[in-house]
mmCIF file with all atom_site columns, C-alpha atoms in Angstrom:
data_model
loop_
_atom_site.group_PDB
_atom_site.id
_atom_site.type_symbol
_atom_site.label_atom_id
_atom_site.label_alt_id
_atom_site.label_comp_id
_atom_site.label_asym_id
_atom_site.label_entity_id
_atom_site.label_seq_id
_atom_site.pdbx_PDB_ins_code
_atom_site.Cartn_x
_atom_site.Cartn_y
_atom_site.Cartn_z
_atom_site.occupancy
_atom_site.B_iso_or_equiv
_atom_site.pdbx_formal_charge
_atom_site.auth_seq_id
_atom_site.auth_comp_id
_atom_site.auth_asym_id
_atom_site.auth_atom_id
_atom_site.pdbx_PDB_model_num
ATOM 1  C CA . MET J 1 1  ? 5.661   -18.595 90.196 1.00 0.00 ? 10 MET J CA 1
ATOM 2  C CA . GLU J 1 2  ? 6.767   -20.328 87.002 1.00 0.00 ? 11 GLU J CA 1
ATOM 3  C CA . LEU J 1 3  ? 3.152   -20.849 86.006 1.00 0.00 ? 12 LEU J CA 1
ATOM 4  C CA . VAL J 1 4  ? 2.496   -17.106 86.251 1.00 0.00 ? 13 VAL J CA 1
ATOM 5  C CA . LEU J 1 5  ? 5.523   -16.290 84.076 1.00 0.00 ? 14 LEU J CA 1
ATOM 6  C CA . GLY J 1 6  ? 4.387   -18.828 81.485 1.00 0.00 ? 15 GLY J CA 1
ATOM 7  C CA . ASN J 1 7  ? 0.945   -17.287 81.347 1.00 0.00 ? 16 ASN J CA 1
ATOM 8  C CA . VAL J 1 8  ? 2.428   -13.796 80.985 1.00 0.00 ? 17 VAL J CA 1
ATOM 9  C CA . ALA J 1 9  ? 4.595   -15.006 78.101 1.00 0.00 ? 18 ALA J CA 1
ATOM 10 C CA . LEU J 1 10 ? 1.574   -16.613 76.439 1.00 0.00 ? 19 LEU J CA 1
ATOM 11 C CA . ALA J 1 11 ? -0.482  -13.452 76.905 1.00 0.00 ? 20 ALA J CA 1
ATOM 12 C CA . CYS J 1 12 ? 2.293   -11.286 75.435 1.00 0.00 ? 21 CYS J CA 1
ATOM 13 C CA . GLY J 1 13 ? 2.512   -13.538 72.405 1.00 0.00 ? 22 GLY J CA 1
ATOM 14 C CA . LEU J 1 14 ? -1.239  -13.371 71.887 1.00 0.00 ? 23 LEU J CA 1
ATOM 15 C CA . ILE J 1 15 ? -1.299  -9.584  72.243 1.00 0.00 ? 24 ILE J CA 1
ATOM 16 C CA . ILE J 1 16 ? 1.452   -9.117  69.675 1.00 0.00 ? 25 ILE J CA 1
ATOM 17 C CA . GLY J 1 17 ? 0.287   -11.855 67.308 1.00 0.00 ? 26 GLY J CA 1
ATOM 18 C CA . LEU J 1 18 ? -3.379  -10.914 67.184 1.00 0.00 ? 27 LEU J CA 1
ATOM 19 C CA . GLY J 1 19 ? -2.497  -7.230  66.959 1.00 0.00 ? 28 GLY J CA 1
ATOM 20 C CA . ALA J 1 20 ? -0.201  -7.909  64.003 1.00 0.00 ? 29 ALA J CA 1
ATOM 21 C CA . ILE J 1 21 ? -2.848  -9.975  62.230 1.00 0.00 ? 30 ILE J CA 1
ATOM 22 C CA . GLY J 1 22 ? -5.448  -7.256  62.770 1.00 0.00 ? 31 GLY J CA 1
ATOM 23 C CA . ALA J 1 23 ? -3.136  -4.499  61.550 1.00 0.00 ? 32 ALA J CA 1
ATOM 24 C CA . CYS J 1 24 ? -2.153  -6.470  58.443 1.00 0.00 ? 33 CYS J CA 1
ATOM 25 C CA . ILE J 1 25 ? -5.753  -7.239  57.549 1.00 0.00 ? 34 ILE J CA 1
ATOM 26 C CA . GLY J 1 26 ? -6.774  -3.620  58.159 1.00 0.00 ? 35 GLY J CA 1
ATOM 27 C CA . ILE J 1 27 ? -4.002  -2.142  56.034 1.00 0.00 ? 36 ILE J CA 1
ATOM 28 C CA . GLY J 1 28 ? -4.628  -4.703  53.292 1.00 0.00 ? 37 GLY J CA 1
ATOM 29 C CA . LEU J 1 29 ? -8.326  -3.889  53.116 1.00 0.00 ? 38 LEU J CA 1
ATOM 30 C CA . MET J 1 30 ? -7.639  -0.174  53.217 1.00 0.00 ? 39 MET J CA 1
ATOM 31 C CA . GLY J 1 31 ? -5.045  -0.425  50.429 1.00 0.00 ? 40 GLY J CA 1
ATOM 32 C CA . GLY J 1 32 ? -7.449  -2.382  48.252 1.00 0.00 ? 41 GLY J CA 1
ATOM 33 C CA . LYS J 1 33 ? -10.205 0.156   48.773 1.00 0.00 ? 42 LYS J CA 1
ATOM 34 C CA . TYR J 1 34 ? -7.754  2.965   47.982 1.00 0.00 ? 43 TYR J CA 1
ATOM 35 C CA . ILE J 1 35 ? -6.835  1.328   44.672 1.00 0.00 ? 44 ILE J CA 1
ATOM 36 C CA . GLU J 1 36 ? -10.530 0.887   43.822 1.00 0.00 ? 45 GLU J CA 1
ATOM 37 C CA . ALA J 1 37 ? -11.358 4.490   44.685 1.00 0.00 ? 46 ALA J CA 1
ATOM 38 C CA . ALA J 1 38 ? -8.327  5.868   42.833 1.00 0.00 ? 47 ALA J CA 1
ATOM 39 C CA . SER J 1 39 ? -9.223  3.906   39.713 1.00 0.00 ? 48 SER J CA 1
ATOM 40 C CA . ARG J 1 40 ? -12.811 5.182   39.792 1.00 0.00 ? 49 ARG J CA 1
ATOM 41 C CA . GLN J 1 41 ? -11.890 8.835   40.382 1.00 0.00 ? 50 GLN J CA 1
ATOM 42 C CA . PRO J 1 42 ? -8.252  9.512   39.466 1.00 0.00 ? 51 PRO J CA 1
ATOM 43 C CA . GLU J 1 43 ? -8.625  13.238  40.092 1.00 0.00 ? 52 GLU J CA 1
ATOM 44 C CA . LEU J 1 44 ? -9.066  12.579  43.832 1.00 0.00 ? 53 LEU J CA 1
ATOM 45 C CA . MET J 1 45 ? -5.960  10.392  44.110 1.00 0.00 ? 54 MET J CA 1
ATOM 46 C CA . ASN J 1 46 ? -3.883  12.940  46.086 1.00 0.00 ? 55 ASN J CA 1
ATOM 47 C CA . GLU J 1 47 ? -6.613  13.531  48.682 1.00 0.00 ? 56 GLU J CA 1
ATOM 48 C CA . LEU J 1 48 ? -7.272  9.817   49.016 1.00 0.00 ? 57 LEU J CA 1
ATOM 49 C CA . GLN J 1 49 ? -3.569  9.055   49.358 1.00 0.00 ? 58 GLN J CA 1
ATOM 50 C CA . THR J 1 50 ? -3.212  11.559  52.190 1.00 0.00 ? 59 THR J CA 1
ATOM 51 C CA . LYS J 1 51 ? -6.138  10.032  54.048 1.00 0.00 ? 60 LYS J CA 1
ATOM 52 C CA . MET J 1 52 ? -4.844  6.511   53.393 1.00 0.00 ? 61 MET J CA 1
ATOM 53 C CA . PHE J 1 53 ? -1.438  7.266   54.910 1.00 0.00 ? 62 PHE J CA 1
ATOM 54 C CA . LEU J 1 54 ? -3.066  8.939   57.915 1.00 0.00 ? 63 LEU J CA 1
ATOM 55 C CA . LEU J 1 55 ? -5.219  5.871   58.521 1.00 0.00 ? 64 LEU J CA 1
ATOM 56 C CA . ALA J 1 56 ? -2.248  3.536   58.023 1.00 0.00 ? 65 ALA J CA 1
ATOM 57 C CA . GLY J 1 57 ? -0.408  5.439   60.740 1.00 0.00 ? 66 GLY J CA 1
ATOM 58 C CA . LEU J 1 58 ? -3.355  5.143   63.103 1.00 0.00 ? 67 LEU J CA 1
ATOM 59 C CA . ILE J 1 59 ? -3.693  1.412   62.447 1.00 0.00 ? 68 ILE J CA 1
ATOM 60 C CA . ASP J 1 60 ? 0.029   0.906   63.086 1.00 0.00 ? 69 ASP J CA 1
ATOM 61 C CA . ALA J 1 61 ? -0.146  3.081   66.198 1.00 0.00 ? 70 ALA J CA 1
ATOM 62 C CA . ALA J 1 62 ? -2.824  0.837   67.693 1.00 0.00 ? 71 ALA J CA 1
ATOM 63 C CA . PHE J 1 63 ? -0.628  -2.211  67.025 1.00 0.00 ? 72 PHE J CA 1
ATOM 64 C CA . LEU J 1 64 ? 2.460   -0.547  68.517 1.00 0.00 ? 73 LEU J CA 1
ATOM 65 C CA . ILE J 1 65 ? 0.535   0.399   71.664 1.00 0.00 ? 74 ILE J CA 1
ATOM 66 C CA . GLY J 1 66 ? -0.300  -3.288  72.053 1.00 0.00 ? 75 GLY J CA 1
ATOM 67 C CA . VAL J 1 67 ? 3.372   -4.178  71.596 1.00 0.00 ? 76 VAL J CA 1
ATOM 68 C CA . GLY J 1 68 ? 4.313   -1.628  74.254 1.00 0.00 ? 77 GLY J CA 1
ATOM 69 C CA . ILE J 1 69 ? 1.824   -3.082  76.709 1.00 0.00 ? 78 ILE J CA 1
ATOM 70 C CA . ALA J 1 70 ? 3.056   -6.613  75.983 1.00 0.00 ? 79 ALA J CA 1
ATOM 71 C CA . MET J 1 71 ? 6.665   -5.546  76.524 1.00 0.00 ? 80 MET J CA 1
ATOM 72 C CA . MET J 1 72 ? 5.686   -3.931  79.823 1.00 0.00 ? 81 MET J CA 1
ATOM 73 C CA . PHE J 1 73 ? 4.157   -7.213  80.958 1.00 0.00 ? 82 PHE J CA 1
ATOM 74 C CA . ALA J 1 74 ? 7.135   -9.205  79.685 1.00 0.00 ? 83 ALA J CA 1
ATOM 75 C CA . PHE J 1 75 ? 9.913   -7.137  81.250 1.00 0.00 ? 84 PHE J CA 1
ATOM 76 C CA . ALA J 1 76 ? 8.344   -5.345  84.218 1.00 0.00 ? 85 ALA J CA 1
ATOM 77 C CA . SER J 1 77 ? 6.456   -8.464  85.371 1.00 0.00 ? 86 SER J CA 1
ATOM 78 C CA . PRO J 1 78 ? 3.670   -6.637  87.236 1.00 0.00 ? 87 PRO J CA 1
ATOM 79 C CA . PHE J 1 79 ? 2.001   -9.920  88.221 1.00 0.00 ? 88 PHE J CA 1
ATOM 80 C CA . VAL J 1 80 ? 5.012   -11.530 89.924 1.00 0.00 ? 89 VAL J CA 1
ATOM 81 C CA . ILE J 1 81 ? 5.143   -10.986 93.681 1.00 0.00 ? 90 ILE J CA 1
ATOM 82 C CA . LYS J 1 82 ? 8.709   -10.631 94.906 1.00 0.00 ? 91 LYS J CA 1
#
């Protein structure tokens, strides 16, 4: 039983950690591309900014869904037989 709880804790850490790394890399790349595009065509900056914030929200939403799933595994313990 302790082995199962240890594996669940390890899995939760991996879900949150890898999700955070992916979200940070994604937002960093997107921000860099936004700066490049805004410097090339400054007249489109408002449209690009709107799309950038929409995509940032979607990237963060995917990470937060992973956090929610990890928290479900951590606190509900669906794999532990009582």
